[in-house]
PDB file of C-alpha atoms in Angstrom:
ATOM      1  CA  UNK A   5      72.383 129.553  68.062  1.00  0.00           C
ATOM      2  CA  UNK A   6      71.040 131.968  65.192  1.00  0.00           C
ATOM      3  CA  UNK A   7      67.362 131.984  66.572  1.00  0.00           C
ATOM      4  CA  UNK A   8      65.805 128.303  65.236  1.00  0.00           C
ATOM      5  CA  UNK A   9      66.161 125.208  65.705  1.00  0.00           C
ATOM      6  CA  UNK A  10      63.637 122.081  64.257  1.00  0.00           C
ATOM      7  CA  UNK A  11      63.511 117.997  64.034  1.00  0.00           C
ATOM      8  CA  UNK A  12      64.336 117.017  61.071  1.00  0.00           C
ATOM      9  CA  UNK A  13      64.860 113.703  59.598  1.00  0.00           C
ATOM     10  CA  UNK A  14      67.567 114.963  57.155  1.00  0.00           C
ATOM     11  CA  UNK A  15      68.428 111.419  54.984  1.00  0.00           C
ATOM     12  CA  UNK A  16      64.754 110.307  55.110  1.00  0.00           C
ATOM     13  CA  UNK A  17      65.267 107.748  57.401  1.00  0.00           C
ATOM     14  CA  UNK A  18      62.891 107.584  59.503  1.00  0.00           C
ATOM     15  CA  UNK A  19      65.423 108.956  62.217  1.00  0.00           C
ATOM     16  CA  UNK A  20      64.610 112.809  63.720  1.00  0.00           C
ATOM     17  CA  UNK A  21      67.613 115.111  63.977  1.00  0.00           C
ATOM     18  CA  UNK A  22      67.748 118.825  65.446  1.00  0.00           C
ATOM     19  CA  UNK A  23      68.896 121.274  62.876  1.00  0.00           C
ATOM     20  CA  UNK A  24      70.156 124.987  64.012  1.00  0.00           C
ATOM     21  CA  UNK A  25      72.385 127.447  62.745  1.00  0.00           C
ATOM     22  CA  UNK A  26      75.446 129.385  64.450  1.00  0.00           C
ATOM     23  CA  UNK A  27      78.237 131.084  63.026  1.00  0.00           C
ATOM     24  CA  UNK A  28      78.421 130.534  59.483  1.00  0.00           C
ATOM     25  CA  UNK A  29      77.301 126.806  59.606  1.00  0.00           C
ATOM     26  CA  UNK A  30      74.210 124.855  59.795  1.00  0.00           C
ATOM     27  CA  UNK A  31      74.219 121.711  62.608  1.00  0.00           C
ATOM     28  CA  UNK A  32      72.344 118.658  62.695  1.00  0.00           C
ATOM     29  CA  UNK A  33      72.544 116.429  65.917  1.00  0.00           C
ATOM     30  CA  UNK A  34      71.145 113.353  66.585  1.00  0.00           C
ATOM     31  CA  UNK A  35      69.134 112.745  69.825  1.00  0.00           C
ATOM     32  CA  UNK A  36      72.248 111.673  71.533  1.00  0.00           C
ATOM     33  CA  UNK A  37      74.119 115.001  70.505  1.00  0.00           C
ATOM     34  CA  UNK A  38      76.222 113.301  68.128  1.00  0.00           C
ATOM     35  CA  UNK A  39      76.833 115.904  64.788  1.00  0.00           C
ATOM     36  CA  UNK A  40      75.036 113.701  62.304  1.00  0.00           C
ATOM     37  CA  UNK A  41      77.500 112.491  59.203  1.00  0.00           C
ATOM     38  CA  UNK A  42      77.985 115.650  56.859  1.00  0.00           C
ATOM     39  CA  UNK A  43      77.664 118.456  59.043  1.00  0.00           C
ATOM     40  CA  UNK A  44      78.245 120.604  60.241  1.00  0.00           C
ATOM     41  CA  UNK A  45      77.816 122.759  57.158  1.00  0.00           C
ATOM     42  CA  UNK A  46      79.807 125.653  56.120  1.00  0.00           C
ATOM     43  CA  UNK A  47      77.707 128.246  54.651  1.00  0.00           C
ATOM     44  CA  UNK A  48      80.583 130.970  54.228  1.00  0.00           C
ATOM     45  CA  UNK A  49      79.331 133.470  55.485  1.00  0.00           C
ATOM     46  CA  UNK A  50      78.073 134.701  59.130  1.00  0.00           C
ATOM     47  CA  UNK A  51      74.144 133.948  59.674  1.00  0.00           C
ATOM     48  CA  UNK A  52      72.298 136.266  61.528  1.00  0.00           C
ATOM     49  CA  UNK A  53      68.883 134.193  61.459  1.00  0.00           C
ATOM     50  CA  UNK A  54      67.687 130.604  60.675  1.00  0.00           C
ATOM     51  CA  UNK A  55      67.405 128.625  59.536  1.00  0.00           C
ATOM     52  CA  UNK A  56      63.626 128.098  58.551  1.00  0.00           C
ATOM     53  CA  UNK A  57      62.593 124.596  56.493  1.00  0.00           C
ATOM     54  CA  UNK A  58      60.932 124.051  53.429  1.00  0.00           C
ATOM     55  CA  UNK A  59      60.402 120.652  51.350  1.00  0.00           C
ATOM     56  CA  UNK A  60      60.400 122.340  47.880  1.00  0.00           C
ATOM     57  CA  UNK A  61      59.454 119.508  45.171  1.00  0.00           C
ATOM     58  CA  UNK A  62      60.546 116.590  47.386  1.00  0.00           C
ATOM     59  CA  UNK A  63      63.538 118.764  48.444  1.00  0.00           C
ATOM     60  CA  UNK A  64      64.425 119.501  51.955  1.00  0.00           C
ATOM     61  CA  UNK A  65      65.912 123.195  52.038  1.00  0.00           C
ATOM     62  CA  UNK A  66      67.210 125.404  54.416  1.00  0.00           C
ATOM     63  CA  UNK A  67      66.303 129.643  54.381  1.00  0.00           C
ATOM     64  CA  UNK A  68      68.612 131.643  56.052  1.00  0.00           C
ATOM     65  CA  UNK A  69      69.295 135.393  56.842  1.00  0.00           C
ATOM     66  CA  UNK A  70      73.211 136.222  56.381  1.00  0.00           C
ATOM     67  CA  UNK A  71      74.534 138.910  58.550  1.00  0.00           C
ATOM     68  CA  UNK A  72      75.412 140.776  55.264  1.00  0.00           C
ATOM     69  CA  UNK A  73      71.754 141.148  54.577  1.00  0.00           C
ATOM     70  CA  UNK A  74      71.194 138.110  52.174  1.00  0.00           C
ATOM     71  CA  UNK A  75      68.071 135.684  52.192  1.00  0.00           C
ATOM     72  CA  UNK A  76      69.699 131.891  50.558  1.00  0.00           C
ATOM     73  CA  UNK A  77      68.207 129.144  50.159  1.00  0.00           C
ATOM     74  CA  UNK A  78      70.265 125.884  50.923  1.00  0.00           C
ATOM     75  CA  UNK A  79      69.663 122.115  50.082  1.00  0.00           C
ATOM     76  CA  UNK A  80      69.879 119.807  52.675  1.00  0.00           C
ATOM     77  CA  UNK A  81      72.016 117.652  53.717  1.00  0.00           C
ATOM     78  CA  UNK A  82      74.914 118.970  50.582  1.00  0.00           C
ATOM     79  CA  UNK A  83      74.573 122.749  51.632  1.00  0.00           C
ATOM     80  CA  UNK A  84      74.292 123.972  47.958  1.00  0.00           C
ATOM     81  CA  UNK A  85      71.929 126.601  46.690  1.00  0.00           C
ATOM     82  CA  UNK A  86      69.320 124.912  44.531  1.00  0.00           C
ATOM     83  CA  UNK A  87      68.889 125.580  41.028  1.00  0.00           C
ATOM     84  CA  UNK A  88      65.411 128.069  41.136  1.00  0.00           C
ATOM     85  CA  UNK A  89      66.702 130.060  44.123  1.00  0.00           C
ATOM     86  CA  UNK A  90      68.343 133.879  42.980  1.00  0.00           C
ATOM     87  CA  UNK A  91      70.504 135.401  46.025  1.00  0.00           C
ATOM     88  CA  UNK A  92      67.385 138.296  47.662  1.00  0.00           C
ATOM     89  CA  UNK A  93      69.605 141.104  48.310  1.00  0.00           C
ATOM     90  CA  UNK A  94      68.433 144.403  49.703  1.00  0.00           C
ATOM     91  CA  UNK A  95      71.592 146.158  50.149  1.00  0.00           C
ATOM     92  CA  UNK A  96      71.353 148.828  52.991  1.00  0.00           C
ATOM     93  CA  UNK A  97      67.971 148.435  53.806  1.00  0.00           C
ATOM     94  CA  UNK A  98      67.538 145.510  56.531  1.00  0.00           C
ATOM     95  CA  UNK A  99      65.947 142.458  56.845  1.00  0.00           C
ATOM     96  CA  UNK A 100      64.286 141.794  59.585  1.00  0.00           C
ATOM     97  CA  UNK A 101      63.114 138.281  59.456  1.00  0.00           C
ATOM     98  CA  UNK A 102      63.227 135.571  57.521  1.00  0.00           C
ATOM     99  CA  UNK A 103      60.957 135.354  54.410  1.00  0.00           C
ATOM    100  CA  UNK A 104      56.908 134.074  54.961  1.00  0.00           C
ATOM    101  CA  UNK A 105      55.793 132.035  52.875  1.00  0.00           C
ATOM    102  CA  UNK A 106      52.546 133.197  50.402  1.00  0.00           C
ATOM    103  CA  UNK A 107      50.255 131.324  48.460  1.00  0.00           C
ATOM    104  CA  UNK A 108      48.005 132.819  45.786  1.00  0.00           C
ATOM    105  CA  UNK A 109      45.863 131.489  43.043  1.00  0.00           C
ATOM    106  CA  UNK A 110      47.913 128.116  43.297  1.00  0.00           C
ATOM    107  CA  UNK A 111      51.302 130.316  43.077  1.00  0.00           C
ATOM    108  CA  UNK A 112      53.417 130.670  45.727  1.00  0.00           C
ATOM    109  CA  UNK A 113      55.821 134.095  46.570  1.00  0.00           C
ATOM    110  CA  UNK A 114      57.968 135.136  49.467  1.00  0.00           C
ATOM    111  CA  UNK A 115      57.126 137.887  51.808  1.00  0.00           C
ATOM    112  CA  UNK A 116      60.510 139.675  53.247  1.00  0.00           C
ATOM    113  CA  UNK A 117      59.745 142.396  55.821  1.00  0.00           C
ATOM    114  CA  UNK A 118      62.428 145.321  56.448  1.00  0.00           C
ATOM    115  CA  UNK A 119      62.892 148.011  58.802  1.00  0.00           C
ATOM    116  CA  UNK A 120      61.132 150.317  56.686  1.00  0.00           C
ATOM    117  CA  UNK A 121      58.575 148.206  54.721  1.00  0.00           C
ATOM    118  CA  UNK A 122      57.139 144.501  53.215  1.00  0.00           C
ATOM    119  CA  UNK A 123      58.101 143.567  50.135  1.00  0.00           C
ATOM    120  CA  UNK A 124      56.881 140.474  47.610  1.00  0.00           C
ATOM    121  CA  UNK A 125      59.473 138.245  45.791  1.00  0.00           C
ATOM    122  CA  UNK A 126      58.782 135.670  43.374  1.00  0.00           C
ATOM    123  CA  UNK A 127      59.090 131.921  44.573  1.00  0.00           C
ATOM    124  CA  UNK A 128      62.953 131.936  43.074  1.00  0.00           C
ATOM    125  CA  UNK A 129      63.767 135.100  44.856  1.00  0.00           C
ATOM    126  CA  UNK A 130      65.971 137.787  42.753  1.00  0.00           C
ATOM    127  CA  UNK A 131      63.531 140.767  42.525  1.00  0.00           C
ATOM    128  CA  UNK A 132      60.956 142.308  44.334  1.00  0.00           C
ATOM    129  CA  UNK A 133      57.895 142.495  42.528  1.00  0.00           C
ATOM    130  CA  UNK A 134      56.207 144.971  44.236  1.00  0.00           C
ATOM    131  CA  UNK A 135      58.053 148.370  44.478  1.00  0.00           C
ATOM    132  CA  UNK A 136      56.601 151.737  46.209  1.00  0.00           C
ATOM    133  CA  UNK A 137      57.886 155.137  47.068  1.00  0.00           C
ATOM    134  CA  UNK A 138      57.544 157.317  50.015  1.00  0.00           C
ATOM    135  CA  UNK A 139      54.225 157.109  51.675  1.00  0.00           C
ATOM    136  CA  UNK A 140      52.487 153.889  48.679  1.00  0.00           C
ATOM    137  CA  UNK A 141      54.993 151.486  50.500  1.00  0.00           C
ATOM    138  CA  UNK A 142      53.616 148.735  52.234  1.00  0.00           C
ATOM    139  CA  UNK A 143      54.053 149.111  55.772  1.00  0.00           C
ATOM    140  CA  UNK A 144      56.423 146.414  57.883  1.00  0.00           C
ATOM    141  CA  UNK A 145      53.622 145.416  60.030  1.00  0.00           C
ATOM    142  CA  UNK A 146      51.338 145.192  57.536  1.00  0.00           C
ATOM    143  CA  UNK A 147      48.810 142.024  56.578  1.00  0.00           C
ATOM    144  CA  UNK A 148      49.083 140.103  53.105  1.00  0.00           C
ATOM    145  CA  UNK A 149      45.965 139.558  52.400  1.00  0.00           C
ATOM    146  CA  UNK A 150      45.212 137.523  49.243  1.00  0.00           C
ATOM    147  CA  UNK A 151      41.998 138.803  46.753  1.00  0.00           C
ATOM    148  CA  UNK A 152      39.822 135.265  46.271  1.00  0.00           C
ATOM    149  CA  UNK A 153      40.360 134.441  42.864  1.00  0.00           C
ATOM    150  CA  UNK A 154      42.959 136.795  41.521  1.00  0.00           C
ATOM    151  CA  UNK A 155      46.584 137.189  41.026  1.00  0.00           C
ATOM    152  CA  UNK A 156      46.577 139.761  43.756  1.00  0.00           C
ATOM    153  CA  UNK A 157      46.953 140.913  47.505  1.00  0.00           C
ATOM    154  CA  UNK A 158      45.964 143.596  49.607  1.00  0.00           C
ATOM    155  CA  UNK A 159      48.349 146.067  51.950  1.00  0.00           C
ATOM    156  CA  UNK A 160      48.266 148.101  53.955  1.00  0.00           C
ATOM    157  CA  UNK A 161      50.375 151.401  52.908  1.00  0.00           C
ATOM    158  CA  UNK A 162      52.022 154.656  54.918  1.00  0.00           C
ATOM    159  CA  UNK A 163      49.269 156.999  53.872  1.00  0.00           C
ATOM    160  CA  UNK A 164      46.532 155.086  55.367  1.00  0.00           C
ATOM    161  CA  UNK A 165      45.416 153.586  51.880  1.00  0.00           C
ATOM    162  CA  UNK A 166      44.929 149.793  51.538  1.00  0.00           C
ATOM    163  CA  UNK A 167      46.406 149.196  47.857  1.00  0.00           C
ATOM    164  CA  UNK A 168      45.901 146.112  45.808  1.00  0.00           C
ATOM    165  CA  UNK A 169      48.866 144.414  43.790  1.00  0.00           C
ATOM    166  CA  UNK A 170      48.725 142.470  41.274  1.00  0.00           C
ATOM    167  CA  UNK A 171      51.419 139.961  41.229  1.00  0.00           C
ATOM    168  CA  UNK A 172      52.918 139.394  38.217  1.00  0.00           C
TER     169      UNK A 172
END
């Protein structure tokens, strides 16, 4: 098992499942142990965390870390990326855990922490929109804290500085 596993009632049923993640698939059981109709799920490629759950505009969805270093998204119970989500791809630098979840002024954002720093996507993933150099990055470890009222969060950065970004 890849780290996770939740009840979930994946047709909306009324029935729970248990939903977890090894290899390259996502499992659902029922409470007998029975693999529930449709799954497993083959995700194609090796997951090295997950899976997390989100219900994303009546939605149930899957997040996932891949083992090559990829944060998907997946819809539950077909297994296909949704429409909004773009691939979050950080190349060499690793991800250490799955993405958190940030709300501010009524918008919501992903936070993905790496080895070496934290980083804020947009809700669809794709691009970070906060980018720092040397010593201005945000730390791993640091806090998100949102600013009441504004587009914006504070961090807490290498040189000691806590540096407010606006979130665009």
């Amino acid at each position: 098992i890849c780290g996770r596993a939740y009840n979930i009632d994946v047709y909306g049923n009324g029935n729970l499942q248990i939903i977890f993640a090894a290899g390259a698939s996502l499992y659902v059981i029922d409470r007998t142990g029975r693999y529930v109709k449709g799954f497993p799920l083959d995700l194609k490629k090796d997951i090295c965390l997950g899976p997390d759950l989100y219900d994303i505009s009546g939605q149930k969805c899957a997040v996932v870390l891949h083992k090559d270093n990829t944060l998907e998204f997946y819809t539950l119970p077909k297994g296909k990326k949704p429409s909004f989500w773009r691939t979050i791809d950080l190349g060499d630098e690793t991800i250490k855990s799955l993405p958190e979840r940030l709300t501010v002024a009524d918008k919501d954002y992903w936070i993905v922490r790496t080895a070496i720093q934290t980083l804020i996507y947009p809700w669809g993933g794709g691009k970070p929109l906060t980018k720092f150099k040397d010593d201005s990055m945000a730390r791993p470890d640091t806090e998100v804290v949102p600013v009441e009222g504004k587009n914006e969060v504070q961090v807490n950065c290498y040189d000691g500085k806590k540096r407010t970004v606006t979130l665009k």
